[in-house]
Coordinates of N, CA, C and O in Angstrom, one line a residue:
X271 N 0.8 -1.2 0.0 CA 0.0 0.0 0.0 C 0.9 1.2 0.0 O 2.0 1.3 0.6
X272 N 0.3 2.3 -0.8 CA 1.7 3.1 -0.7 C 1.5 4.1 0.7 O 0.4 4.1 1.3
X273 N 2.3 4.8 0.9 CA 2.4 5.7 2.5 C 3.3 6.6 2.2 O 4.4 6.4 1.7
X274 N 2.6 7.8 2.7 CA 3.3 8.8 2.9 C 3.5 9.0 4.4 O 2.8 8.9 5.4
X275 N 4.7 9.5 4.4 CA 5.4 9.5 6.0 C 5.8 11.1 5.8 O 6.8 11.5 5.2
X276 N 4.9 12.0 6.5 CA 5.9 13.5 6.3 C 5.9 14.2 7.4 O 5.0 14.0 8.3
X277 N 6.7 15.0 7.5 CA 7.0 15.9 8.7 C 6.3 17.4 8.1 O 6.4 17.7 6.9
X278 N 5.8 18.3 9.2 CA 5.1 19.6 8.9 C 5.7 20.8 9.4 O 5.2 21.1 10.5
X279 N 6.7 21.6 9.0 CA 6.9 23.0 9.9 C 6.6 24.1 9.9 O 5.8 24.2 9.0
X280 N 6.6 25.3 10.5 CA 6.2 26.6 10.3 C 7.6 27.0 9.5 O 8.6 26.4 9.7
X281 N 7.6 27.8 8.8 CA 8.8 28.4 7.9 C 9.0 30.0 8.8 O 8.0 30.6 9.1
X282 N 10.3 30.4 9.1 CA 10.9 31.9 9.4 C 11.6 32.3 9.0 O 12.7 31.7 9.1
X283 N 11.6 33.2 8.5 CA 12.5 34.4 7.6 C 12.3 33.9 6.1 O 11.4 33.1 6.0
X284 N 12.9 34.3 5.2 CA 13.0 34.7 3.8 C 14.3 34.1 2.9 O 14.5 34.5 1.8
X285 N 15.1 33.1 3.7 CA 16.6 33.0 3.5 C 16.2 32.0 2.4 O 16.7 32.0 1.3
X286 N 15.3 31.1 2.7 CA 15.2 29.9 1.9 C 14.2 30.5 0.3 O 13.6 29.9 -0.6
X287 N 14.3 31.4 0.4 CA 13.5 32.0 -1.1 C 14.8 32.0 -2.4 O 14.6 31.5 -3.6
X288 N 15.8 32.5 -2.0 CA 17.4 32.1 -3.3 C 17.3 30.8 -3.6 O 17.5 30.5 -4.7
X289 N 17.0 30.0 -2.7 CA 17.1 28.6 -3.2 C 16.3 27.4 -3.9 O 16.5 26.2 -3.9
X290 N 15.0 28.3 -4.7 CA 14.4 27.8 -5.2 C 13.1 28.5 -6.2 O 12.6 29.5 -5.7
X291 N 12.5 28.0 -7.4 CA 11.7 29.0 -8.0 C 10.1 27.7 -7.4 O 10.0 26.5 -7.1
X292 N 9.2 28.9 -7.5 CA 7.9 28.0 -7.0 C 7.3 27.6 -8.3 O 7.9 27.9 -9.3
X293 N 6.0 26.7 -8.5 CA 4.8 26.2 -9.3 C 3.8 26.4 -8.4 O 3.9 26.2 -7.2
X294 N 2.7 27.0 -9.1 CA 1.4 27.3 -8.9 C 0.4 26.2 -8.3 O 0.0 25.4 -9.1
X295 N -0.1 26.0 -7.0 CA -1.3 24.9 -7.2 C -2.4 25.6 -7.1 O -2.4 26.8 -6.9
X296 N -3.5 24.7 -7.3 CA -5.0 24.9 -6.8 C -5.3 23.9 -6.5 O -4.9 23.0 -7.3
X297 N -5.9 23.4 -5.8 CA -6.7 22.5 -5.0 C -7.8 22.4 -4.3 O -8.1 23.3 -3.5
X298 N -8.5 21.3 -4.5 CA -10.3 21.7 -3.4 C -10.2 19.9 -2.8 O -9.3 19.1 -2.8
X299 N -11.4 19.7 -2.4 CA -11.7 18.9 -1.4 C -13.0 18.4 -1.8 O -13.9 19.2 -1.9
X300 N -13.2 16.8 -2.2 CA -14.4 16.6 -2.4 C -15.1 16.3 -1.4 O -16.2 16.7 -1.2
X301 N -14.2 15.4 -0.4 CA -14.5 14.7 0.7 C -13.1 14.9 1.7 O -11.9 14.7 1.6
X302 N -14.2 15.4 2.9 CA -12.8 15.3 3.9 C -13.4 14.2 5.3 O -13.5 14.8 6.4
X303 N -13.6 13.3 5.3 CA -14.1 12.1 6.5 C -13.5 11.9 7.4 O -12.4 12.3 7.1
X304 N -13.5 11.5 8.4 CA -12.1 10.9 9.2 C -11.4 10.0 8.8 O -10.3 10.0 9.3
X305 N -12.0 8.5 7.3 CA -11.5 7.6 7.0 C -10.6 8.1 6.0 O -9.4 7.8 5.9
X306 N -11.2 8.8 5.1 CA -10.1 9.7 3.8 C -10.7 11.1 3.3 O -11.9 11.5 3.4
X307 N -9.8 11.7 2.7 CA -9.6 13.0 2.1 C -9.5 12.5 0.5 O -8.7 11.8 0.1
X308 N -10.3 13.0 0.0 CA -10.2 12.9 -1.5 C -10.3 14.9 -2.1 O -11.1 15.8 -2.0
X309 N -8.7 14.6 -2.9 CA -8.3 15.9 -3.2 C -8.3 15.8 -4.7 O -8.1 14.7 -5.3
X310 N -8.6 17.4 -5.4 CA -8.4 17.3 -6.4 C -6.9 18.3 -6.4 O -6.5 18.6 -5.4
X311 N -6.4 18.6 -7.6 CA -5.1 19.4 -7.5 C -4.4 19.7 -8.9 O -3.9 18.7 -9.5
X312 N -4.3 21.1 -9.4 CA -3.9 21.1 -10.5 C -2.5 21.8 -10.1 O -2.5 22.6 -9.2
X313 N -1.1 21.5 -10.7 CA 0.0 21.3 -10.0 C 0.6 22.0 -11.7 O 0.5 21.2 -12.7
X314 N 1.0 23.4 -12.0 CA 1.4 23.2 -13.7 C 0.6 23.2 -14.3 O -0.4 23.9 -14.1
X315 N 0.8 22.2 -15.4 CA -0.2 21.9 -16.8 C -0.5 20.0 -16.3 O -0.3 19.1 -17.0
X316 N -0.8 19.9 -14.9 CA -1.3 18.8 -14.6 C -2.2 18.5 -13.3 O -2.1 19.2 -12.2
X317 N -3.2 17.3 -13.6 CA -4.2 17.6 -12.6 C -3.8 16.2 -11.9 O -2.7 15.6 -12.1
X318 N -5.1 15.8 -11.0 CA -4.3 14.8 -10.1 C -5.1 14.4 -9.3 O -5.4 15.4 -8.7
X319 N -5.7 13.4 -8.9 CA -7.1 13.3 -8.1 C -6.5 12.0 -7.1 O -6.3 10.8 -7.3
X320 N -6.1 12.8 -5.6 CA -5.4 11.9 -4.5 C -6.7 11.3 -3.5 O -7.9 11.5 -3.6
X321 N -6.2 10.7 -2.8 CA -7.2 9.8 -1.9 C -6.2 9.2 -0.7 O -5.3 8.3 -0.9
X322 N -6.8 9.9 0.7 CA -5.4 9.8 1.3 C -6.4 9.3 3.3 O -7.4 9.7 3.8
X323 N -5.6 8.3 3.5 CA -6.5 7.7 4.6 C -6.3 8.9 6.2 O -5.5 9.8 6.2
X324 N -6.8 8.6 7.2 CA -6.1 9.1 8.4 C -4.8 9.1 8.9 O -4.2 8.1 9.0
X325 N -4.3 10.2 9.3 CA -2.9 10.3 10.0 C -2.6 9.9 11.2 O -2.9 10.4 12.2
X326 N -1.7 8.5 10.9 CA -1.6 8.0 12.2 C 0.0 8.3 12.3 O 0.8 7.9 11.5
X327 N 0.4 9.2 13.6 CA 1.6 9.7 14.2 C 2.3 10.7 12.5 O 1.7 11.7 12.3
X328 N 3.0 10.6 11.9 CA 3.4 11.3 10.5 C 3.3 10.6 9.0 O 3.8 10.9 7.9
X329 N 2.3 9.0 9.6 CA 2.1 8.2 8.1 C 0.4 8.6 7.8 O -0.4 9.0 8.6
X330 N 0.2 8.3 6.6 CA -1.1 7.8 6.2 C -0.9 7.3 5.0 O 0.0 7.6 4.2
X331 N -1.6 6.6 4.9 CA -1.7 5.5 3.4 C -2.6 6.9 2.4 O -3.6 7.5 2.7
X332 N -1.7 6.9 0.9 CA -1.7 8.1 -0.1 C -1.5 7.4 -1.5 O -0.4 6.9 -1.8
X333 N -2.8 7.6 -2.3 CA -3.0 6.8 -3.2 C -3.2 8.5 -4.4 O -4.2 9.2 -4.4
X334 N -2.3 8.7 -5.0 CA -2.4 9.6 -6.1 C -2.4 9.3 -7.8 O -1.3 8.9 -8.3
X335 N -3.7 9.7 -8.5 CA -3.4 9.6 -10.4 C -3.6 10.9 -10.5 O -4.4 11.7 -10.2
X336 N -2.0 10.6 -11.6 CA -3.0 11.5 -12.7 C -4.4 12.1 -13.3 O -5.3 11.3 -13.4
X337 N -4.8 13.3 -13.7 CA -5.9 13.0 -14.7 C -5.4 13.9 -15.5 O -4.4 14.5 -15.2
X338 N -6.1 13.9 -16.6 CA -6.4 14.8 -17.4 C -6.4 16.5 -16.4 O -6.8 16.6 -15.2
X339 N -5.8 17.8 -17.3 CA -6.4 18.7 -16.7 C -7.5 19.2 -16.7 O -7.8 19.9 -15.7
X340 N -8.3 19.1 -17.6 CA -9.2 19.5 -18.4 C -10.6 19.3 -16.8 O -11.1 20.2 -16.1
X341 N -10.6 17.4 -16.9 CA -11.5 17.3 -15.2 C -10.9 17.6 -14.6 O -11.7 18.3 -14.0
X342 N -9.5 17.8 -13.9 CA -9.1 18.1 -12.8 C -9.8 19.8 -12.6 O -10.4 20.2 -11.5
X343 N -9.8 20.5 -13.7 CA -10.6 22.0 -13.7 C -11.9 22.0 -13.4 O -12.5 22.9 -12.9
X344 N -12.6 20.9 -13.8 CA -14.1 20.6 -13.9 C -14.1 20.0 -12.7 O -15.3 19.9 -12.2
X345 N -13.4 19.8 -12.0 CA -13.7 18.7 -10.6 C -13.2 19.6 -9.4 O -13.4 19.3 -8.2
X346 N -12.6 20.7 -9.9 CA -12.3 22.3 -8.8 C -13.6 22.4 -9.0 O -14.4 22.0 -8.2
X347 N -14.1 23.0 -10.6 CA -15.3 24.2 -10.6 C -16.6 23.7 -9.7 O -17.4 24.4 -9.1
X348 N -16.6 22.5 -9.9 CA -18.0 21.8 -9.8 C -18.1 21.0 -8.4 O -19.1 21.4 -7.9
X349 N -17.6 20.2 -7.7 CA -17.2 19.4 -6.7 C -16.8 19.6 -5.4 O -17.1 19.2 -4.3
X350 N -16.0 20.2 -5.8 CA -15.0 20.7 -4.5 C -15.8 22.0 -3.3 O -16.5 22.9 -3.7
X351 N -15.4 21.7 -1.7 CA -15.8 22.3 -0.9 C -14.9 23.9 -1.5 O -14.0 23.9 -2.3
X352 N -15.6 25.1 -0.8 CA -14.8 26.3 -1.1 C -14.3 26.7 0.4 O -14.9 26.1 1.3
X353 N -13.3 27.6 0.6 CA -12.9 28.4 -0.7 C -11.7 26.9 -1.4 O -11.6 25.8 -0.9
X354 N -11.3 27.3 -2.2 CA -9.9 26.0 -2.9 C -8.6 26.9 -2.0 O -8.4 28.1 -1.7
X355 N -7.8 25.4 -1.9 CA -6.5 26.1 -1.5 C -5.6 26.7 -2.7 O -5.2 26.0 -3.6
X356 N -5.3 27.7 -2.7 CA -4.5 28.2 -3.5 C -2.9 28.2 -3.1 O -2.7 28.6 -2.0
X357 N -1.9 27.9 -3.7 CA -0.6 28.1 -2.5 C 0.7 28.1 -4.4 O 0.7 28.0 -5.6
X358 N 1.3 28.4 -3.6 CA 3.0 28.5 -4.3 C 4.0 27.6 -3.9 O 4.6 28.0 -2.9
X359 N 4.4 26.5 -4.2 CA 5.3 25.5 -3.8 C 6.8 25.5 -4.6 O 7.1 25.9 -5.7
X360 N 7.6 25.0 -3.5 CA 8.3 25.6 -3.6 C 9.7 24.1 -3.4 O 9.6 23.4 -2.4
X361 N 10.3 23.9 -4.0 CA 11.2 22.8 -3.9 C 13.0 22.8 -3.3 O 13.9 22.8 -4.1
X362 N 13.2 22.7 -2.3 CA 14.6 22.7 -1.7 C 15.1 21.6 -1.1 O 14.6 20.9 -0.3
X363 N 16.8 21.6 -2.0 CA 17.4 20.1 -1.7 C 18.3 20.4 -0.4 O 19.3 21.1 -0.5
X364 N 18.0 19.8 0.7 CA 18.9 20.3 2.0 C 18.6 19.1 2.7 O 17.6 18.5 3.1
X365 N 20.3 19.0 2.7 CA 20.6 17.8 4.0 C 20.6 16.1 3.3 O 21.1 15.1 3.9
X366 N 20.0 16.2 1.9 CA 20.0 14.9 1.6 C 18.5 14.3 0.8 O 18.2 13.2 0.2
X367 N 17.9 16.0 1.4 CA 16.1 15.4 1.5 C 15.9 16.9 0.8 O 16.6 17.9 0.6
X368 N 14.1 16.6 0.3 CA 13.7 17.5 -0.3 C 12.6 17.9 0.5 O 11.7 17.1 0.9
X369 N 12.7 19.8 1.1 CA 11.6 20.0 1.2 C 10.6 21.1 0.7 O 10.8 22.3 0.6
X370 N 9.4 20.5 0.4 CA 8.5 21.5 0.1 C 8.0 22.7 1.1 O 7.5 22.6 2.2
X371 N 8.2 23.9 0.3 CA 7.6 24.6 1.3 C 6.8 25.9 0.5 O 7.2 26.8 -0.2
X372 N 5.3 25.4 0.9 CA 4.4 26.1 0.2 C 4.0 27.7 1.1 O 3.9 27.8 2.3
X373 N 3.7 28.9 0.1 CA 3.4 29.8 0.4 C 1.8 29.8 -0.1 O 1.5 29.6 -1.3
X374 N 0.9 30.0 1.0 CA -0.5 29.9 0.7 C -0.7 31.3 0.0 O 0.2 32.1 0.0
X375 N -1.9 31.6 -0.4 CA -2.1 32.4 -1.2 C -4.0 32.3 -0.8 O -4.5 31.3 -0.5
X376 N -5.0 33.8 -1.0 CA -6.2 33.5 -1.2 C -6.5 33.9 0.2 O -5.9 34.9 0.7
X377 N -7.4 33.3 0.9 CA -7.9 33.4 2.1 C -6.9 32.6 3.4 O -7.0 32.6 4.6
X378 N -6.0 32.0 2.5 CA -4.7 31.4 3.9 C -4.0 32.3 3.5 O -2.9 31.9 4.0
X379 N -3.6 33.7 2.7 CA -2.4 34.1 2.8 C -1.4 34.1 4.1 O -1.9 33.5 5.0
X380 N -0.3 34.7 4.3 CA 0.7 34.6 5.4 C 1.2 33.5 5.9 O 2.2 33.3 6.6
X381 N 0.0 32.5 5.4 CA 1.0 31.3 6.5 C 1.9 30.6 4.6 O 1.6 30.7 3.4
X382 N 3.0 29.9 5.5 CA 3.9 29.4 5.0 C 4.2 28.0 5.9 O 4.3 27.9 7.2
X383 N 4.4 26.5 4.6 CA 4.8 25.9 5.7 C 5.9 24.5 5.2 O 5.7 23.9 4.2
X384 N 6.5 24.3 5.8 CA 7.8 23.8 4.8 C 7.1 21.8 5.5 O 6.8 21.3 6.6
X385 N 7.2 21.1 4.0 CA 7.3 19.7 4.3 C 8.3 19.0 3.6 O 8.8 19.2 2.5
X386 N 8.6 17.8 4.7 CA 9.4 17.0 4.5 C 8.9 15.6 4.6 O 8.4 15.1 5.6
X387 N 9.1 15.1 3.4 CA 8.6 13.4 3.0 C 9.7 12.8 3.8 O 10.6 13.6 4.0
X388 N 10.0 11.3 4.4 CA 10.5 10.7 5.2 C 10.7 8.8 4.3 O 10.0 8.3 3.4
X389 N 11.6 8.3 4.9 CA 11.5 6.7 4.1 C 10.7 5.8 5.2 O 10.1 4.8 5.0
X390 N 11.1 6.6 7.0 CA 10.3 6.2 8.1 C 10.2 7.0 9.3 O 11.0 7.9 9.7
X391 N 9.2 6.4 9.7 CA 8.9 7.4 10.8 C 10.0 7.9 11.8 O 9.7 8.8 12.6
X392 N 11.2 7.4 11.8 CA 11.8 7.5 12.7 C 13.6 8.2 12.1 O 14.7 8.3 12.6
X393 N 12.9 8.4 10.9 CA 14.5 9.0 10.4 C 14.8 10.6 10.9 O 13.9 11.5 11.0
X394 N 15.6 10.7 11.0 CA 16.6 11.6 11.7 C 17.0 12.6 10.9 O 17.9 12.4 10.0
X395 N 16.5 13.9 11.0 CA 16.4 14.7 9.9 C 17.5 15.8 10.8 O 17.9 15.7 11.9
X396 N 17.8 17.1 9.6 CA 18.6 18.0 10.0 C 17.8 19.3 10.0 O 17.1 19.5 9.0
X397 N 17.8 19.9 10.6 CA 16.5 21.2 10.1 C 17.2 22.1 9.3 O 18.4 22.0 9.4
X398 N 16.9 23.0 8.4 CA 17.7 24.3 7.7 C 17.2 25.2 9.1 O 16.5 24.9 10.1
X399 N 17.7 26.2 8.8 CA 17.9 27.5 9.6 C 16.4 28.3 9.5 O 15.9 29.0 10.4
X400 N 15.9 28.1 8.5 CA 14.6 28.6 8.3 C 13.1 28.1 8.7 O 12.0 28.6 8.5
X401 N 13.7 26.4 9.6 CA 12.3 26.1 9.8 C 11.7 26.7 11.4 O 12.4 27.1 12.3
X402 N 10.4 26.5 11.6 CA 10.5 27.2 13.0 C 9.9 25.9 13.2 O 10.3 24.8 12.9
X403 N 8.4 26.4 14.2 CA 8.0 25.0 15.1 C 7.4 24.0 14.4 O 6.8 24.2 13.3
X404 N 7.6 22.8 14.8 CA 7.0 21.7 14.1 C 5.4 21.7 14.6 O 5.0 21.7 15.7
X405 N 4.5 21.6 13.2 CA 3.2 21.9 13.3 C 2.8 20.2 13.1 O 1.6 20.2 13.0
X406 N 3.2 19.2 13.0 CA 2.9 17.6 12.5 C 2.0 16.9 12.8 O 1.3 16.2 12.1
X407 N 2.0 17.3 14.4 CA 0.1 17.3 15.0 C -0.8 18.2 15.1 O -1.8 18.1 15.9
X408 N -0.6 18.8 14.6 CA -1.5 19.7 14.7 C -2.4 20.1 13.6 O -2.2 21.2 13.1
X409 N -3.8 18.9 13.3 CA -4.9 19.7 12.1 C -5.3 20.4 11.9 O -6.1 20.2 10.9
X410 N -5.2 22.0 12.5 CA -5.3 23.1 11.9 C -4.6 23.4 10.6 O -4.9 24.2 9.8
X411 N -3.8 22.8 10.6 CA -2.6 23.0 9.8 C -2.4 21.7 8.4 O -1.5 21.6 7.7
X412 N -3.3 21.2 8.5 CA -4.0 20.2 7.3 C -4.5 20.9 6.1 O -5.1 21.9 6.3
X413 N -4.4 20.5 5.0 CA -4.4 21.4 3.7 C -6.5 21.6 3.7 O -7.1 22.4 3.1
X414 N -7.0 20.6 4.5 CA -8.0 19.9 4.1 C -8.7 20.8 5.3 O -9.8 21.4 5.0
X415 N -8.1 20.7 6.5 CA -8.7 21.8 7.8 C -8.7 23.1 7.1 O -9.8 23.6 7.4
X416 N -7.7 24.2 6.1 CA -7.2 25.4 5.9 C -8.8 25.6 5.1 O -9.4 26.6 5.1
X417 N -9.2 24.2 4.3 CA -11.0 24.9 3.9 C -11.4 25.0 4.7 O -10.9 26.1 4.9
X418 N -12.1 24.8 5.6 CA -13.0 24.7 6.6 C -13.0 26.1 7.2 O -13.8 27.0 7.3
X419 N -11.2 25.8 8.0 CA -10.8 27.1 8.8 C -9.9 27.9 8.3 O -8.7 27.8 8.8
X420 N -10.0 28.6 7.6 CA -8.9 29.2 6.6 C -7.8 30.1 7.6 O -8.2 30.7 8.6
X421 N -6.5 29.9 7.2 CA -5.7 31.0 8.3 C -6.2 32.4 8.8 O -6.4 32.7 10.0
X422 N -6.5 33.2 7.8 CA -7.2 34.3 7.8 C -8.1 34.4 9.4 O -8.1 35.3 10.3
X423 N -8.8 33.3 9.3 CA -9.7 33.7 10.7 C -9.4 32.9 11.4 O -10.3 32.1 11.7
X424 N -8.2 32.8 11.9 CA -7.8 32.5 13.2 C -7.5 33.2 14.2 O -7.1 32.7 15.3

């Protein structure tokens, strides 16, 4: 089954912006349950319709296709809870590992939040200088929570 194992941080300062150019997403939420999150996501000139189980400790079982973009646009306009997350991602190779760190945009503007994919739960990472508190438990901070409860009104 495939799994994603990732770590969540708050990002500080601006240092980690030289080191990388962003891609545009959009994304909405068909279903957000306790058992799975079914996301849509247009990432580029590509869409992507994921399906991702509960987070237990930094895993959950994450089943992602392709689609076409064409429905991935039709399955924002039409489907999806509002508002869509809008964000800027962002790609940095540090320490060995890659991490994403997305700048929200839309109704989350300001928040920023750097992730790091893992091989297991227990590997041993190095932080850059720019990450601040680790947010990993904390569902506010779920791409899937930020519909519901957008940064903005917190």
């Amino acid at each position: 089954m495939p799994k994603e194992i990732e770590r969540k941080f708050l990002v500080k300062g601006d240092s980690w912006r030289r080191l990388a150019e962003g891609s545009f997403y959009s994304q909405g939420y068909i279903s957000t349950q306790k058992k799975a999150t079914v996301r849509v996501r247009i990432a580029g000139n590509q869409g992507y319709l994921t399906i991702k189980g509960p987070s237990v400790k930094y895993s959950r079982s994450e089943f992602e296709y392709p689609i076409p973009i064409e429905d991935a646009q039709e399955m924002l306009d039409t489907l999806c809870d509002r508002p869509l997350i809008e964000k800027t991602r962002y790609k940095v190779e540090y320490s060995g590992l890659i991490w994403e760190i997305d700048e929200f945009d839309g109704i989350n503007k300001g928040l920023i939040i750097a992730e790091v994919e893992l091989s297991d739960e227990n590997q041993q990472i190095e932080l850059p200088i720019w990450i601040g508190e680790e947010v990993s438990d904390d569902p506010k901070y779920f791409n899937s929570n930020l519909v519901k409860h957008p940064f903005s009104q917190w």
